[in-house]
PDB file of C-alpha atoms in Angstrom:
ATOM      1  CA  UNK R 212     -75.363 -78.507-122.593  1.00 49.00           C
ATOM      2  CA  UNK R 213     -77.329 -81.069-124.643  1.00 51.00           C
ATOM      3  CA  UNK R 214     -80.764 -79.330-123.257  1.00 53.00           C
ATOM      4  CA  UNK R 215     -79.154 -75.989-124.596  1.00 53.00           C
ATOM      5  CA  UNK R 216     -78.621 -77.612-127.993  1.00 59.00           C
ATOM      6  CA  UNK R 217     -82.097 -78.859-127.810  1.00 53.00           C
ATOM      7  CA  UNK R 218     -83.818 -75.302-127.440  1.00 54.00           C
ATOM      8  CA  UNK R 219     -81.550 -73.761-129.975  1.00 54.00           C
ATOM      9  CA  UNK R 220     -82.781 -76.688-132.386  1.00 67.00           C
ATOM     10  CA  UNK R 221     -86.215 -75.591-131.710  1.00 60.00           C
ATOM     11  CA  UNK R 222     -85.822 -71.717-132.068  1.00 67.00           C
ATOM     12  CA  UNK R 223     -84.120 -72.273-135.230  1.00 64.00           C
ATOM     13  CA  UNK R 224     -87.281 -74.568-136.931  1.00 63.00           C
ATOM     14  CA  UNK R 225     -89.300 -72.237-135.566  1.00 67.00           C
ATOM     15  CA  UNK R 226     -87.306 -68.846-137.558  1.00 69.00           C
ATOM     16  CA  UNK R 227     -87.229 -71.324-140.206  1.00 66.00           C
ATOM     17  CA  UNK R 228     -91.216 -71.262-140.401  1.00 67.00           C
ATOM     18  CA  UNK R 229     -91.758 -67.973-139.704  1.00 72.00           C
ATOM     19  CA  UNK R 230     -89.519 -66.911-142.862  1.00 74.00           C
ATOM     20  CA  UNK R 231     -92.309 -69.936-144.747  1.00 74.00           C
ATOM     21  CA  UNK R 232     -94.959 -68.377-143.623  1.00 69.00           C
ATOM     22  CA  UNK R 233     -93.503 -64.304-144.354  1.00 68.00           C
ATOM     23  CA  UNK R 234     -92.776 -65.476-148.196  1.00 65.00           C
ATOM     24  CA  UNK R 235     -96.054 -67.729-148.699  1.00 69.00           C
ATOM     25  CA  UNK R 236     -98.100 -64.520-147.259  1.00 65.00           C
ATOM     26  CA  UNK R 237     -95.858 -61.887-149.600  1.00 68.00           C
ATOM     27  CA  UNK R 238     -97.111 -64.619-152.600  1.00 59.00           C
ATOM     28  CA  UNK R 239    -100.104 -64.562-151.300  1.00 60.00           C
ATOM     29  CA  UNK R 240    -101.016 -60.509-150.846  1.00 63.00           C
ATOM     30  CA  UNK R 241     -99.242 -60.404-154.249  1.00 58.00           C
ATOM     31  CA  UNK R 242    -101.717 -62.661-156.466  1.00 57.00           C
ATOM     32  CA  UNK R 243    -104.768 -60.521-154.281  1.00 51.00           C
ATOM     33  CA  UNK R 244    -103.291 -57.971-155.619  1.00 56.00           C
ATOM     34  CA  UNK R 245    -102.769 -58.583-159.624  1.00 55.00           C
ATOM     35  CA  UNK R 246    -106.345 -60.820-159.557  1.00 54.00           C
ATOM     36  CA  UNK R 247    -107.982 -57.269-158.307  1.00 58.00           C
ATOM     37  CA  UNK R 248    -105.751 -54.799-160.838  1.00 59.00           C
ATOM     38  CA  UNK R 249    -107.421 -57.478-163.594  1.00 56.00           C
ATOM     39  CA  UNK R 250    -110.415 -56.963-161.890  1.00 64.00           C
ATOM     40  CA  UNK R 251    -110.669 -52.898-161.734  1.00 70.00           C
ATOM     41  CA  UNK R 252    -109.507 -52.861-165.259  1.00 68.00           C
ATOM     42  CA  UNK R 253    -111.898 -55.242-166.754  1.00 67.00           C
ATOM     43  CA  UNK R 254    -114.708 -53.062-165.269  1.00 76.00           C
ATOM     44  CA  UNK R 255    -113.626 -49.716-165.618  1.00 79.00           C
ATOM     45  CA  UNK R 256    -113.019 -50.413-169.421  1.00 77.00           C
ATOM     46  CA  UNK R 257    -116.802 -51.725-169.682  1.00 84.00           C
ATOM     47  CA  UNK R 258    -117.932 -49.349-167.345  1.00 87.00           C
ATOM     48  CA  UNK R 259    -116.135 -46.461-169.442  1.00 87.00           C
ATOM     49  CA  UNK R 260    -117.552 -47.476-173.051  1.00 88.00           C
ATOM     50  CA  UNK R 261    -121.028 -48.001-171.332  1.00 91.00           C
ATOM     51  CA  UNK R 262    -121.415 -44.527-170.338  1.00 93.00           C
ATOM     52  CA  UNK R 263    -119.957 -43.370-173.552  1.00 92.00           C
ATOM     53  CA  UNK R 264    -122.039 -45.023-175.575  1.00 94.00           C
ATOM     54  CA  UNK R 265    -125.050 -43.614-173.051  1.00 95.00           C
ATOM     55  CA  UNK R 266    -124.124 -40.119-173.432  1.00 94.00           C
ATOM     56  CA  UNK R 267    -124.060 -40.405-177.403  1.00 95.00           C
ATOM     57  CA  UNK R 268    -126.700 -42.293-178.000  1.00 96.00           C
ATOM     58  CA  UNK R 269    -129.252 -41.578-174.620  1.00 92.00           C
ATOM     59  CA  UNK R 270    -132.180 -39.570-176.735  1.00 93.00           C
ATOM     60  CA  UNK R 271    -131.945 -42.094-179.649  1.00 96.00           C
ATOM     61  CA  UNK R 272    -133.387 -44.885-177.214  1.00 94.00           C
ATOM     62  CA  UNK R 273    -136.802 -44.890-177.767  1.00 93.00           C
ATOM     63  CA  UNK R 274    -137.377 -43.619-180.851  1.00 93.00           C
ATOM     64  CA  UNK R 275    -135.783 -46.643-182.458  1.00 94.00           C
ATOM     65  CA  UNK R 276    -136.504 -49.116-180.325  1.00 92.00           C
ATOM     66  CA  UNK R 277    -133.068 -49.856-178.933  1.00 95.00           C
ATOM     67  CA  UNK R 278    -131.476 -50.506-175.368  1.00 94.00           C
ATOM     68  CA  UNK R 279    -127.783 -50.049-173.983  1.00 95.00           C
ATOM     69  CA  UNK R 280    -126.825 -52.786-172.061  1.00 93.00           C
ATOM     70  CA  UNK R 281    -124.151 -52.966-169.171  1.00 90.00           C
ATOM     71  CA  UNK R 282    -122.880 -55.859-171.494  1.00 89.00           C
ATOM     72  CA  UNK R 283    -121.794 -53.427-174.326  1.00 92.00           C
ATOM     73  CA  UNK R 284    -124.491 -54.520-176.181  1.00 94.00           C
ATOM     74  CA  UNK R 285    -126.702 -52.060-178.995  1.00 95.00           C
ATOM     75  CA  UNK R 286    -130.171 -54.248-178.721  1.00 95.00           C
ATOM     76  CA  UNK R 287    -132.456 -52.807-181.987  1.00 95.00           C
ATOM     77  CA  UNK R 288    -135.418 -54.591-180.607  1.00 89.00           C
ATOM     78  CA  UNK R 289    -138.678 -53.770-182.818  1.00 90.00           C
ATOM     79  CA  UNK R 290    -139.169 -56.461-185.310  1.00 88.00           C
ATOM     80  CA  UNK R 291    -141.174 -55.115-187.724  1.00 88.00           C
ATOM     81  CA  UNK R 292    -138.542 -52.086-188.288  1.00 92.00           C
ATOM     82  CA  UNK R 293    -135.487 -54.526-189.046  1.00 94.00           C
ATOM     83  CA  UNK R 294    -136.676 -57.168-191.817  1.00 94.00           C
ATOM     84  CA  UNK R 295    -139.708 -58.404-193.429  1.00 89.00           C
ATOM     85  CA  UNK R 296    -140.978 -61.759-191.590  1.00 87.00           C
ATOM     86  CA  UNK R 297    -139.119 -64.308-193.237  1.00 90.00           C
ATOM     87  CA  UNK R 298    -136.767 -61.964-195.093  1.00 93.00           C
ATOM     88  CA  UNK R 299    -133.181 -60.142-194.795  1.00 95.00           C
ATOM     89  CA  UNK R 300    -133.597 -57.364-196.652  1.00 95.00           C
ATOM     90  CA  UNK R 301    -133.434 -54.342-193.914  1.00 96.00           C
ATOM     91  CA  UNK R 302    -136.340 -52.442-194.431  1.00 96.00           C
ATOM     92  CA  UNK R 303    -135.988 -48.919-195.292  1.00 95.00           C
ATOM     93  CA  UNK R 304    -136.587 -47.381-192.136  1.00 95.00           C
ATOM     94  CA  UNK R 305    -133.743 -50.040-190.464  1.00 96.00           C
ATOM     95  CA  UNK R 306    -131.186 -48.342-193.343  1.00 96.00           C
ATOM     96  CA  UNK R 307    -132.763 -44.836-191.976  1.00 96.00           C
ATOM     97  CA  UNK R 308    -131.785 -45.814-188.741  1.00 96.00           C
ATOM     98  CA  UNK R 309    -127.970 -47.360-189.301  1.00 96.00           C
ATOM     99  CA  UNK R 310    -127.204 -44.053-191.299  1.00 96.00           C
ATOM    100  CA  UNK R 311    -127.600 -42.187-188.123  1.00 96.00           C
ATOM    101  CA  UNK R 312    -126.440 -44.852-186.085  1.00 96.00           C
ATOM    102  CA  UNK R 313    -123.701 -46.716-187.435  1.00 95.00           C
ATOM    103  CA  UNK R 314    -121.329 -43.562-188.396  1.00 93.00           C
ATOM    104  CA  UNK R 315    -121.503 -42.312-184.674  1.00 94.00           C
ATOM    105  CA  UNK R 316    -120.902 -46.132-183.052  1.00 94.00           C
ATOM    106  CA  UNK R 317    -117.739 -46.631-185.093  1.00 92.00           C
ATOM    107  CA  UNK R 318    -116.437 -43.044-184.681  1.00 89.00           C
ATOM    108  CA  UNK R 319    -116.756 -43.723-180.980  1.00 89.00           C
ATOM    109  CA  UNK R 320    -115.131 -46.630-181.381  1.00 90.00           C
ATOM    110  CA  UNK R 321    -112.227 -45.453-183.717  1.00 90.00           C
ATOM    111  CA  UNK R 322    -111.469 -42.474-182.406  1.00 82.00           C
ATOM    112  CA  UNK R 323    -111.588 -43.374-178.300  1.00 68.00           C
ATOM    113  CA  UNK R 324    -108.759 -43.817-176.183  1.00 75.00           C
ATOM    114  CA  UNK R 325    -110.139 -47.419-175.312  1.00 74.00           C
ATOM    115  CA  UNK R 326    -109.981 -48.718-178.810  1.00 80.00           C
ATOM    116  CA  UNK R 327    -106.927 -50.746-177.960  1.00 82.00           C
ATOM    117  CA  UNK R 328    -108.987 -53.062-175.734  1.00 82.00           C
ATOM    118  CA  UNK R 329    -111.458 -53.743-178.255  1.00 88.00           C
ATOM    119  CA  UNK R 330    -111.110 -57.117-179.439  1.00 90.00           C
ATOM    120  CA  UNK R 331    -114.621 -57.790-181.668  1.00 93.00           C
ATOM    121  CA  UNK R 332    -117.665 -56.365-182.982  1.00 94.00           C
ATOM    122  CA  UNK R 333    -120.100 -59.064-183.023  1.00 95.00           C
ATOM    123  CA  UNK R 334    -123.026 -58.292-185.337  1.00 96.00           C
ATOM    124  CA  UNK R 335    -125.880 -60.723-183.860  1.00 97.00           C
ATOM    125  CA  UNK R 336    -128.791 -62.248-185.764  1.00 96.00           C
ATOM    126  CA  UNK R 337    -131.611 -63.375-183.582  1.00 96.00           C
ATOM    127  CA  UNK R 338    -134.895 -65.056-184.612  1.00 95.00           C
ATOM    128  CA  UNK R 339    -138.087 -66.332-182.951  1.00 95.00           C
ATOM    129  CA  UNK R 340    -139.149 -70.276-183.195  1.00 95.00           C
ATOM    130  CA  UNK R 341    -140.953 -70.265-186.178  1.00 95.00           C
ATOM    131  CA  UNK R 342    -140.159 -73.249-189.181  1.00 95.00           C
ATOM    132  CA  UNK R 343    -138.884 -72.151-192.449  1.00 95.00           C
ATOM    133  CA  UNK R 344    -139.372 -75.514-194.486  1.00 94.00           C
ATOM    134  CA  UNK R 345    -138.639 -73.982-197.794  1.00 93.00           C
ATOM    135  CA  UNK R 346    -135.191 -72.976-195.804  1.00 94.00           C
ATOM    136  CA  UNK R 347    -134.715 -76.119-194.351  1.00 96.00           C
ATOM    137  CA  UNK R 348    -136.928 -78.987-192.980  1.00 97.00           C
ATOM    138  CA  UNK R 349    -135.094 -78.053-189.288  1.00 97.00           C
ATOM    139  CA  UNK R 350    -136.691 -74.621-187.885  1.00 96.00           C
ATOM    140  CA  UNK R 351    -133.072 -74.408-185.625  1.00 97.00           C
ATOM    141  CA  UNK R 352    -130.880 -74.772-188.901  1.00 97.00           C
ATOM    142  CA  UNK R 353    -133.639 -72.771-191.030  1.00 97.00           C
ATOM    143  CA  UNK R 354    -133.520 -70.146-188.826  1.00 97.00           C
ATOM    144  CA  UNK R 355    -129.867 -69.788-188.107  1.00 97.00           C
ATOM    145  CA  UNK R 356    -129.528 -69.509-191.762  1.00 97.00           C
ATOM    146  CA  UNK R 357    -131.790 -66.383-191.970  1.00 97.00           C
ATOM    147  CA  UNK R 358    -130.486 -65.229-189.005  1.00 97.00           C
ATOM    148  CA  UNK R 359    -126.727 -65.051-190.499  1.00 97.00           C
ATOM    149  CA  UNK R 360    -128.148 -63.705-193.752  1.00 97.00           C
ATOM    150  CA  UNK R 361    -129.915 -60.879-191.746  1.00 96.00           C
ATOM    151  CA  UNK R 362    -126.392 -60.203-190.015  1.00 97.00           C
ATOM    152  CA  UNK R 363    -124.409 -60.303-192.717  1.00 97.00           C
ATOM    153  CA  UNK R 364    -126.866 -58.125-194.404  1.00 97.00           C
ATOM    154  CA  UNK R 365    -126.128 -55.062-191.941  1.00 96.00           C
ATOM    155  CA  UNK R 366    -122.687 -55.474-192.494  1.00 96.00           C
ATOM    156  CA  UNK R 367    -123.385 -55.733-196.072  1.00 96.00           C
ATOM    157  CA  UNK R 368    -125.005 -52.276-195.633  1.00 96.00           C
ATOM    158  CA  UNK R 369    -122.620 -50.543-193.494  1.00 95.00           C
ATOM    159  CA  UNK R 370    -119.634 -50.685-195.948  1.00 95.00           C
ATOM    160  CA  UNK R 371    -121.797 -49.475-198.928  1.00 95.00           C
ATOM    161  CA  UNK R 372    -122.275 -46.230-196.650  1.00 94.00           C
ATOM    162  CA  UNK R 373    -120.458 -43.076-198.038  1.00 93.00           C
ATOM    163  CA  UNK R 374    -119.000 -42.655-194.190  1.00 91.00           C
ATOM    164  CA  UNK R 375    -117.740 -46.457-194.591  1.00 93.00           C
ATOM    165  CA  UNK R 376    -115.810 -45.004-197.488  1.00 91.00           C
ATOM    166  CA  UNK R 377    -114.242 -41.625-195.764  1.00 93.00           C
ATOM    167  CA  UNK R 378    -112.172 -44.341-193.892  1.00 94.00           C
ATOM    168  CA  UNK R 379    -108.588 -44.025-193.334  1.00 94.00           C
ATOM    169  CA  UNK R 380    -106.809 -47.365-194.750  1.00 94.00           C
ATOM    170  CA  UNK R 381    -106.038 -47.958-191.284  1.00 93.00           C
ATOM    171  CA  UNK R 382    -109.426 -47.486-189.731  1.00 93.00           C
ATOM    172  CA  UNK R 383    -111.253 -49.827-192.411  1.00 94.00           C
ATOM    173  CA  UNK R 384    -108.687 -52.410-192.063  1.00 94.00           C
ATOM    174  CA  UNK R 385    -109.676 -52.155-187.767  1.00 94.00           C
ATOM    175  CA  UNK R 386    -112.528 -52.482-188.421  1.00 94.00           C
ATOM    176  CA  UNK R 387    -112.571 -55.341-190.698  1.00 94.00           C
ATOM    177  CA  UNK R 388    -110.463 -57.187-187.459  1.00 94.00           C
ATOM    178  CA  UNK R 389    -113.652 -56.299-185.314  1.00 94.00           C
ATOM    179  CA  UNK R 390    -116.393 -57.102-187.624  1.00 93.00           C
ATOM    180  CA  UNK R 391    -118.206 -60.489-186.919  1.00 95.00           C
ATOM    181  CA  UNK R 392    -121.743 -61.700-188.356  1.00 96.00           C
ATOM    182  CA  UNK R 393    -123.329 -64.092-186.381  1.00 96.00           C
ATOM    183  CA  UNK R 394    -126.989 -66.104-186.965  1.00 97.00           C
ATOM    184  CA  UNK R 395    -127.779 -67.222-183.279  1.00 97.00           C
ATOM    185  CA  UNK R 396    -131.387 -68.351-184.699  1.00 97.00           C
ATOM    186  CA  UNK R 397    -133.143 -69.294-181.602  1.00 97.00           C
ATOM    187  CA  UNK R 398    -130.789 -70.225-178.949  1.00 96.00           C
ATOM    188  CA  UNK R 399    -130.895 -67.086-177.116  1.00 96.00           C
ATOM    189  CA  UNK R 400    -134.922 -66.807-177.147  1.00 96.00           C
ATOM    190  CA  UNK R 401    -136.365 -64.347-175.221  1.00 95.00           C
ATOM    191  CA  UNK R 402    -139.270 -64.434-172.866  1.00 95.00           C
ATOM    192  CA  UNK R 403    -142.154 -61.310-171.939  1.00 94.00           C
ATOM    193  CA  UNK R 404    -139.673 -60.001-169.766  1.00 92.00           C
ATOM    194  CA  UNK R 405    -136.740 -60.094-172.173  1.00 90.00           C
ATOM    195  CA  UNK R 406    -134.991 -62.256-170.292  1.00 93.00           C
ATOM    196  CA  UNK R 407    -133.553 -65.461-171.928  1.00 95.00           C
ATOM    197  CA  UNK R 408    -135.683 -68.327-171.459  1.00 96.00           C
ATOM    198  CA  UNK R 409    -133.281 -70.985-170.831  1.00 95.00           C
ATOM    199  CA  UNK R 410    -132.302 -69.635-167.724  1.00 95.00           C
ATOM    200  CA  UNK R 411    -136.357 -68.155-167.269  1.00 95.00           C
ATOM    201  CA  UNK R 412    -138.173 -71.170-168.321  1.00 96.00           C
ATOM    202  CA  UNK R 413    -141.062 -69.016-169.341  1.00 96.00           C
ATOM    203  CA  UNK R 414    -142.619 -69.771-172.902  1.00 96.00           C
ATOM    204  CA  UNK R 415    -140.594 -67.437-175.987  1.00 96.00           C
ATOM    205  CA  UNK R 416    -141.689 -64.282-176.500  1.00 94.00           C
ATOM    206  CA  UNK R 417    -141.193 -64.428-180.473  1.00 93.00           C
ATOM    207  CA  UNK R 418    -141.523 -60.297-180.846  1.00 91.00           C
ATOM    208  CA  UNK R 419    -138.608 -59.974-178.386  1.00 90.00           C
ATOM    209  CA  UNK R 420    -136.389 -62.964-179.550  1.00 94.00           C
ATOM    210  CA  UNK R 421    -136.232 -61.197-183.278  1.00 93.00           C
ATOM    211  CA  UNK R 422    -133.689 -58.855-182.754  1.00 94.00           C
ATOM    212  CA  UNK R 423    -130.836 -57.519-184.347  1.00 96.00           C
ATOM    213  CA  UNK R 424    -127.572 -56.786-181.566  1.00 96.00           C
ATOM    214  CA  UNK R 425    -124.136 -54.755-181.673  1.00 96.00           C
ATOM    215  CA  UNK R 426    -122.049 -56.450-179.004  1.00 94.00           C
ATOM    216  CA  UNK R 427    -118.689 -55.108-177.715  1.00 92.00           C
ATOM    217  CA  UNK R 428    -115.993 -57.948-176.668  1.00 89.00           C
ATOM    218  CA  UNK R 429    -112.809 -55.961-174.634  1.00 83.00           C
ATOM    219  CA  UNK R 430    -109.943 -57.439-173.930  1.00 75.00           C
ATOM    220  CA  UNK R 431    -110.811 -57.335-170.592  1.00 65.00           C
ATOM    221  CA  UNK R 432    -113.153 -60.206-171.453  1.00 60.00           C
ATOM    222  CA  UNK R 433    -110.095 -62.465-172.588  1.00 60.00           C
ATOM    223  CA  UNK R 434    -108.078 -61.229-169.346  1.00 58.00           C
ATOM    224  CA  UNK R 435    -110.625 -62.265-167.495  1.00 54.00           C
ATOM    225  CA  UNK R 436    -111.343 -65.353-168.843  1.00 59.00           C
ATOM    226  CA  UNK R 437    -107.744 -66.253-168.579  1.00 58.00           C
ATOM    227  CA  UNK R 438    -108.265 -65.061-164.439  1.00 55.00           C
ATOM    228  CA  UNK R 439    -111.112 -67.709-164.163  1.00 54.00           C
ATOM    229  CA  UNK R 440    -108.712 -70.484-165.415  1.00 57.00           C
ATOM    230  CA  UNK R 441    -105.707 -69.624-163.718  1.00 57.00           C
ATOM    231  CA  UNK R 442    -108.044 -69.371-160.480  1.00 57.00           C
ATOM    232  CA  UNK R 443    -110.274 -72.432-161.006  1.00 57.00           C
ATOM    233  CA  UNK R 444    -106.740 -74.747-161.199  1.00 56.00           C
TER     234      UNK R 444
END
């Protein structure tokens, strides 16, 4: 009787693991499951705007000097075009090319089904290495000042546009949330491959670092963020 007792002891520890081991696994398929819905979403929202922004914008490319990244970034890469060396005052054939571009990019952006996962507009200032003494006796701080001028300068420009001023309360007060100017003097350099030369270690490439950049920051980049942490615990 007592060896009976014994086996029935056993059977029962061992239905008690198995029931462990069912809910641990049920926990377990369940986080797979919301980490790859945060997943899908994150990249079919980029992936959607990308090829929006593609099909708008695709035979505008080259003839200003300006790349679509997979990053949701507008890259207006041609120097001489954007500002005077030194100077951020847009030349006039930069305000030629924000009156065709900047009404189109914000209609997209307004009117799209996606605009709910927009979070920011980040208007980027980029410079090359070069000191500015009568700026400021640091070329990093000299040139993040000029950057941030040149930035602010576009924005500057973009709500003294008649299409600015077509704008629905509503719309101008969106985009007003999404608007950010940001001088990044130097910090992201680029090299002769336009790749950033912290992570190249190839000499700056002072043509490509001054740049002027529309970024896109989704929600999906806060969700995902927010994966990272809750994964990296």
């Amino acid at each position: 009787m007592a060896k009976t007792n014994v086996w029935m002891s056993v059977s029962d520890l061992m239905t008690g693991l198995m029931i462990i081991f069912l809910f641990v696994a049920i926990a377990y398929i369940s986080r797979v499951q919301k980490n790859q819905s945060v997943l899908t979403d994150y990249v079919e929202t980029k992936n959607e705007l990308h090829n929006k922004l593609i099909k708008e914008f695709e035979g505008d490319t080259l003839k200003w000097q300006m790349t679509i990244g997979k990053d949701l970034t507008m890259k207006f890469k041609e120097p001489t075009v954007l500002f005077s060396t030194g100077s951020s005052e847009l030349t006039p054939r930069f305000k030629e090319i924000l009156d065709e571009f900047l009404p189109r990019y914000f209609n997209i952006l307004l009117n799209d089904s996606l605009r709910s996962n927009i979070q920011e507009i980040r208007i980027e200032g980029h410079t090359d290495d070069v000191p500015m003494p009568s700026k400021h006796s640091d070329p990093y701080i000299a040139n993040a000042m000029l950057s941030q001028e040149r930035a602010l300068a576009v924005v500057k420009y973009f709500r003294t546009m008649p299409q600015f001023k077509t704008y629905l309360k509503k719309q101008k007060q969106l985009l007003e949330y999404w608007f950010t100017a940001n001088g990044l003097s130097y910090g992201k350099a680029l090299d002769s491959e336009g790749d950033f030369i912290i992570r190249s270690g190839k000499p700056i490439d002072r043509a490509y670092s001054r740049r002027v950049e529309f970024r896109i920051v989704t929600s999906g980049d806060e969700i995902l963020e927010n994966f990272v942490k809750e994964n990296t615990k």
